Short mmCIF file of C-alpha atoms in Angstrom, two decimals:
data_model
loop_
_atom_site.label_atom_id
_atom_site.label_comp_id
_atom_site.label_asym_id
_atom_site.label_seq_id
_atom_site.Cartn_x
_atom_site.Cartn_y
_atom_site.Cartn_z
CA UNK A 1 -113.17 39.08 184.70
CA UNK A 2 -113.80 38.36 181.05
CA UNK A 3 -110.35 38.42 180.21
CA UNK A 4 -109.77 35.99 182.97
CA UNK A 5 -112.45 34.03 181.80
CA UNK A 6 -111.33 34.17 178.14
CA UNK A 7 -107.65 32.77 178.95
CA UNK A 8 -109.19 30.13 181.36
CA UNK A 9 -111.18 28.86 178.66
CA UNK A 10 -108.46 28.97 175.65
CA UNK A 11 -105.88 27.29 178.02
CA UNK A 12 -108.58 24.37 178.52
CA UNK A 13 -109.42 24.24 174.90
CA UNK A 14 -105.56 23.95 173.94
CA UNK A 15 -104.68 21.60 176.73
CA UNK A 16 -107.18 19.37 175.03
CA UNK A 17 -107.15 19.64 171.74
CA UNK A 18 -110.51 21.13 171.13
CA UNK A 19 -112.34 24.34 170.07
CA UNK A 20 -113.69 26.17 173.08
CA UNK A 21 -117.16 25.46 172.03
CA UNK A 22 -116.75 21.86 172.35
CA UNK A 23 -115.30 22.09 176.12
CA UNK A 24 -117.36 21.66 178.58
CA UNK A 25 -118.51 24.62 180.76
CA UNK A 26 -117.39 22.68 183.79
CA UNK A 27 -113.86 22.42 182.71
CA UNK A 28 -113.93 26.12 182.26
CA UNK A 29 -114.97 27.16 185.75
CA UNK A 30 -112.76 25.03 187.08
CA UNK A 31 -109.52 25.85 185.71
CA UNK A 32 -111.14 29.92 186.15
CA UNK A 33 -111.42 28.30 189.78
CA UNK A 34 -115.12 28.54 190.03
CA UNK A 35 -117.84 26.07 190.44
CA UNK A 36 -120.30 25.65 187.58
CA UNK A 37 -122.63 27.15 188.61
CA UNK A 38 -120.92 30.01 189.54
CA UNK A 39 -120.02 30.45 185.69
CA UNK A 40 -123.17 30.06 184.58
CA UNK A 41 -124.59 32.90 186.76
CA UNK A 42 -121.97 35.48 185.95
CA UNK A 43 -122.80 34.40 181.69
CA UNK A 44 -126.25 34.64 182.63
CA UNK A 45 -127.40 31.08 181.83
CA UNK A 46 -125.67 30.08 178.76
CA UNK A 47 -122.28 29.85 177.67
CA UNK A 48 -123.32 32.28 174.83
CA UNK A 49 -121.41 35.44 176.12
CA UNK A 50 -118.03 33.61 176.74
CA UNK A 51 -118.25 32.23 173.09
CA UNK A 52 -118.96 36.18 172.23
CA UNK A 53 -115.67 36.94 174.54
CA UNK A 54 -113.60 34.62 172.82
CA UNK A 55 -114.23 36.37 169.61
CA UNK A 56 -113.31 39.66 170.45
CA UNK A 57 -110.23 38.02 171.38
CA UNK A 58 -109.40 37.72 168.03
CA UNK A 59 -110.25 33.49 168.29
CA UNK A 60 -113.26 31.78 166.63
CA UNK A 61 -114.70 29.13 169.43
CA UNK A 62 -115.81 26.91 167.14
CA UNK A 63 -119.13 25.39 166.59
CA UNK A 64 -121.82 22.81 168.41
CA UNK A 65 -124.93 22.22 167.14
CA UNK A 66 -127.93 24.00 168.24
CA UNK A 67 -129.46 23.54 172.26
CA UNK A 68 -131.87 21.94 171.17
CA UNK A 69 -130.52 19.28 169.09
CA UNK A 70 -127.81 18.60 171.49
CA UNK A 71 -130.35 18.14 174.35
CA UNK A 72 -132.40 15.69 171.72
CA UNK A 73 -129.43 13.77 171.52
CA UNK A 74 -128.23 13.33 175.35
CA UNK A 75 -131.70 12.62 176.13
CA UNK A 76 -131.80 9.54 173.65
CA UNK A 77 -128.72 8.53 174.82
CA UNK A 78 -129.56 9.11 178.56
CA UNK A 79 -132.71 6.91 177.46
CA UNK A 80 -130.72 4.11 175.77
CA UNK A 81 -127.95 3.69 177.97
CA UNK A 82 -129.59 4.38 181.68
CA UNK A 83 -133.47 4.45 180.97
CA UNK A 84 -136.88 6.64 180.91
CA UNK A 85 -136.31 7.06 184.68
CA UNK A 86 -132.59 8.33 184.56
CA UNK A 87 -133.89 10.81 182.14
CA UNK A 88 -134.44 13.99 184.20
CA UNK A 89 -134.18 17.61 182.87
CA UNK A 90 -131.27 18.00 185.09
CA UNK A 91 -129.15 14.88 183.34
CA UNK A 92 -130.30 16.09 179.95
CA UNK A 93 -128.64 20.04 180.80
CA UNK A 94 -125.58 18.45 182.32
CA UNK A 95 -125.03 15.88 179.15
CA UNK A 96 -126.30 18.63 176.80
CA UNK A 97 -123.94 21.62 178.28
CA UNK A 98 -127.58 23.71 178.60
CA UNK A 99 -128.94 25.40 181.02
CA UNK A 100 -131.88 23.93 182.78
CA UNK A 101 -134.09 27.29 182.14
CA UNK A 102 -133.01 26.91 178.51
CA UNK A 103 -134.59 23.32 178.12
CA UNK A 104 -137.29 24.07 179.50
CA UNK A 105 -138.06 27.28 177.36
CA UNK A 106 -137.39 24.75 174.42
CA UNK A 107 -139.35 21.70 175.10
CA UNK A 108 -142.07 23.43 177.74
CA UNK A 109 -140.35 20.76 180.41
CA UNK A 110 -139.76 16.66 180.24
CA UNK A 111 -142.46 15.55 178.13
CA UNK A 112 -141.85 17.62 175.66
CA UNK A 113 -138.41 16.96 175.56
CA UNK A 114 -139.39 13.12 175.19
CA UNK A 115 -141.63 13.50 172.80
CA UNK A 116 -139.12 15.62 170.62
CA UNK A 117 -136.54 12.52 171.53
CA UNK A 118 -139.63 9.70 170.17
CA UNK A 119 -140.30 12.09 166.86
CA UNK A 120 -136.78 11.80 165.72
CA UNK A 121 -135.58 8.28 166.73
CA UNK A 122 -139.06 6.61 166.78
CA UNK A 123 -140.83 5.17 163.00
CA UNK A 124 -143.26 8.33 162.91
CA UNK A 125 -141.00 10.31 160.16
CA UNK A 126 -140.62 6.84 158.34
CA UNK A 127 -144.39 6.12 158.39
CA UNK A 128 -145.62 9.79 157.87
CA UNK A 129 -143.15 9.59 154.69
CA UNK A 130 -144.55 6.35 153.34
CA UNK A 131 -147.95 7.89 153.49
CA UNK A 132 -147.23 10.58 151.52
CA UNK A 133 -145.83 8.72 148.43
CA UNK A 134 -147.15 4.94 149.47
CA UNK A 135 -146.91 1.90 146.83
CA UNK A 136 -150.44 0.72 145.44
CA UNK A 137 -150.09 -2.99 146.35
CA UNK A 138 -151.56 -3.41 149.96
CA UNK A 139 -148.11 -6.29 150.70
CA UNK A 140 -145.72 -3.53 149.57
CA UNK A 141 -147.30 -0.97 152.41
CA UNK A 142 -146.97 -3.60 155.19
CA UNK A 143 -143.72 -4.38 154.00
CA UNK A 144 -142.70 -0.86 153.99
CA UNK A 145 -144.32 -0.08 157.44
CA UNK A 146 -142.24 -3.31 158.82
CA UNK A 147 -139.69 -1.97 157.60
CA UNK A 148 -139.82 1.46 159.03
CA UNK A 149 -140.34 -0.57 162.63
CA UNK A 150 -137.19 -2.49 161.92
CA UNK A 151 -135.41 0.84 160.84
CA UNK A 152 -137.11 3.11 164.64
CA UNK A 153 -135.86 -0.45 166.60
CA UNK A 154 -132.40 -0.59 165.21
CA UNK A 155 -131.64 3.31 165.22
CA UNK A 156 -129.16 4.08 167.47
CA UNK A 157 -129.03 4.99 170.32
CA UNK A 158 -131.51 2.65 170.90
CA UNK A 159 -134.12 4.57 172.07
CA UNK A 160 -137.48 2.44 170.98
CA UNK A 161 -136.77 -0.90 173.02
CA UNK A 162 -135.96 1.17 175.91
CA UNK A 163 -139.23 3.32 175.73
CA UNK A 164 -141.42 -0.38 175.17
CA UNK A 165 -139.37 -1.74 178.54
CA UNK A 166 -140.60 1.54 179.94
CA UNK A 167 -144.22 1.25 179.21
CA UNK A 168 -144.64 -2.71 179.51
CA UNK A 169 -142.50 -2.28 183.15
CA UNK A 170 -144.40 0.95 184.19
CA UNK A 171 -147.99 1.00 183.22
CA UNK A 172 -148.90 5.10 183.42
CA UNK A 173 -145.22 5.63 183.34
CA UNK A 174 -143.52 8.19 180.82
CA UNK A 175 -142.67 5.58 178.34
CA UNK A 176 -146.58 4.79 178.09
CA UNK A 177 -147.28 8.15 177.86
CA UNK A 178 -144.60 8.85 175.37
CA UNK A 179 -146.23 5.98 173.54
CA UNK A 180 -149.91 7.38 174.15
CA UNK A 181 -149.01 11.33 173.07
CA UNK A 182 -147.70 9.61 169.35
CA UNK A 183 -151.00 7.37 168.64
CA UNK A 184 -152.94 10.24 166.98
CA UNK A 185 -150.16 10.52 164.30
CA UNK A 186 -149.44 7.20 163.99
CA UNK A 187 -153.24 6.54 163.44
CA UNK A 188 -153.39 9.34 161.09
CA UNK A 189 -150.13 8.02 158.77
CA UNK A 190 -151.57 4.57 158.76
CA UNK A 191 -155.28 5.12 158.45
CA UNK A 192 -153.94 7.51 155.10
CA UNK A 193 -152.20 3.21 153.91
CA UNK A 194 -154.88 1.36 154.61
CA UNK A 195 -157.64 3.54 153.90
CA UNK A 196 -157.98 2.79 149.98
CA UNK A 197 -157.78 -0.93 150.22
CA UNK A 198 -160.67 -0.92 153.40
CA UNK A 199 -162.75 1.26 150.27
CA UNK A 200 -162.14 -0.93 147.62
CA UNK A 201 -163.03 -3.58 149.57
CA UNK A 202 -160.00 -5.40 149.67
CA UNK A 203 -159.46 -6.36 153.46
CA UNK A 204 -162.16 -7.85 155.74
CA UNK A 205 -164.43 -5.94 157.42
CA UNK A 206 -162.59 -5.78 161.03
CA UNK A 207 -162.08 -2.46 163.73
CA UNK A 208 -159.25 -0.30 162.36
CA UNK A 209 -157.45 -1.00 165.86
CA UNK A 210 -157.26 -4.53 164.56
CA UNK A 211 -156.12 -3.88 161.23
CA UNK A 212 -153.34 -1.91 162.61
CA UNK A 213 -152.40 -4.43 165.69
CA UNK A 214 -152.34 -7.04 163.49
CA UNK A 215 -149.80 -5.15 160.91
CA UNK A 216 -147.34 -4.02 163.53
CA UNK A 217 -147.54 -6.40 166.64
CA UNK A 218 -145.60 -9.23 165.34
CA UNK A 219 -143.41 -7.39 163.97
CA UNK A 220 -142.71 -5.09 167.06
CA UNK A 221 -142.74 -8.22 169.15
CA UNK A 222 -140.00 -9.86 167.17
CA UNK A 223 -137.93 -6.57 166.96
CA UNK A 224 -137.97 -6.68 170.81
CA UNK A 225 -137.17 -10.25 171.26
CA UNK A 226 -134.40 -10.59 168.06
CA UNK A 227 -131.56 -9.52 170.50
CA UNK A 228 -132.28 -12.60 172.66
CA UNK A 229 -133.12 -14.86 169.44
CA UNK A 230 -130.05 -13.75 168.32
CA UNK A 231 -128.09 -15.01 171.15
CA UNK A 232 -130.42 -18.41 171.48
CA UNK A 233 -129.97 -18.83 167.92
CA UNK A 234 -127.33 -17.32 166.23
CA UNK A 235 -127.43 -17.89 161.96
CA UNK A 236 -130.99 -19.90 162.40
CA UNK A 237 -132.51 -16.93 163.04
CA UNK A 238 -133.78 -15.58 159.39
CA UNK A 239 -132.82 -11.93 158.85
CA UNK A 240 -135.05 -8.79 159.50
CA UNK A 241 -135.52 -8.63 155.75
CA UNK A 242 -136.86 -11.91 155.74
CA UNK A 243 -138.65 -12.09 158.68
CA UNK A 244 -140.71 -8.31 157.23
CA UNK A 245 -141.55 -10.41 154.17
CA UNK A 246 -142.74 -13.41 155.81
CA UNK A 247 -144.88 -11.67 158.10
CA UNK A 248 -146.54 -8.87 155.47
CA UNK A 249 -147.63 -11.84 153.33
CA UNK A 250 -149.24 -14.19 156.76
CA UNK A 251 -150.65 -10.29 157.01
CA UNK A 252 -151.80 -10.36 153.71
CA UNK A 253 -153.45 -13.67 153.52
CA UNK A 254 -155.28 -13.14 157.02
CA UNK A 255 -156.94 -9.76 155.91
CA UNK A 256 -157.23 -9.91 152.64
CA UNK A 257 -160.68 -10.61 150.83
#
């Protein structure tokens, strides 16, 4: 049977042009004349023996990045293109060429798969960078976190707007908790900005909540709406660079003592 499976899987990988770790399982069974499923059970969940078969042939299958990065990436795109609610575990393994049991041994089930998805396309590694190393003058950080929003809204796939559709459509839905599960960092990062120029004394005394709203909202709300203002406005509309600058010095001048 491995032999069988071995040619089935070179033949498909020629016919297309592609190592055999880049062709999908499904394409495999089916030209072994199998169903899926059927392959999976006899490599015992992942593809990981037939790549091991296909070696002792004498014929290197060729590489694909890790499980768990591939399953980061069909997830985001799964998110971008179809939604939080097209996103199941089962989509993810079939986009991801993973098996089910193996997603959920890497991302202890859906959430954590989202919030592994959020960590790498959302602003948390750009604001938990700035706070390590930020600049001293307090219009410099909220340009820098603006910018870091501009950078998590533009990434693609486009992963941000579609999580903020989620949670403003679906209040208690998995984009608000996707939101909710990243506020402790995202406090952390930005309380670690602001914190020196609240102890010098430089900003008025208001609620760290509203500090931070009034740094990010406008700048999250015209991210969301620049696609449409775009359209509506076409070269009116200032750039993103602009816009950041404009808004961290009405920031500036509102907070500031």
């Amino acid at each position: 049977m491995e032999q069988e499976l071995v040619a089935a899987a070179l033949a498909v990988a020629r016919a297309r042009g592609r190592d055999v770790a880049d062709v999908p399982l499904a394409a495999i069974a089916a030209a072994a004349g199998m169903s899926r499923s059927t392959l999976l059970r006899r490599l015992g969940g992942t593809r990981g023996p037939l790549d091991d078969a296909v070696r002792r042939a004498g014929v290197d299958p060729g590489g694909r990045p890790p499980a768990r990065e591939r399953a980061i990436a069909a997830a985001a795109t799964l998110i971008a293109e179809q939604g939080l609610g097209a996103t199941t575990l089962d989509a993810v393994a079939a986009a991801a060429d993973c098996a089910l049991p193996t997603l959920h041994g890497l991302f202890d089930g859906r959430d954590g798969l989202l919030t592994a998805v959020f960590d790498r396309y959302g602003p948390l590694p750009d604001l938990e960078a700035l706070a390590a190393d930020p600049p001293d003058d307090l219009c410099d950080v909220v340009r820098e976190v603006h910018r870091a929003i501009i950078s998590a809204f533009g990434r693609e796939p486009r992963v941000l707007p579609a999580i903020f559709a989620d949670a403003c459509g679906r209040p208690g839905g998995p984009g608000h908790a996707m939101l909710k599960s990243m506020v402790p960092r995202t406090t952390a990062s930005l309380w670690s900005l602001l914190c020196p120029h609240i102890e010098a004394g430089r900003l008025q005394p208001l609620p760290f909540p509203l500090l931070v709203q009034l740094m990010m909202g406008p700048i999250a709300t015209h991210m969301l709406l620049r696609p449409t203002l775009e359209a509506a406005l076409g070269t009116e509309l200032p750039s993103v660079n602009e816009i950041a600058d404009t808004l961290a010095g009405a920031y500036v001048r509102a907070v500031a003592i």
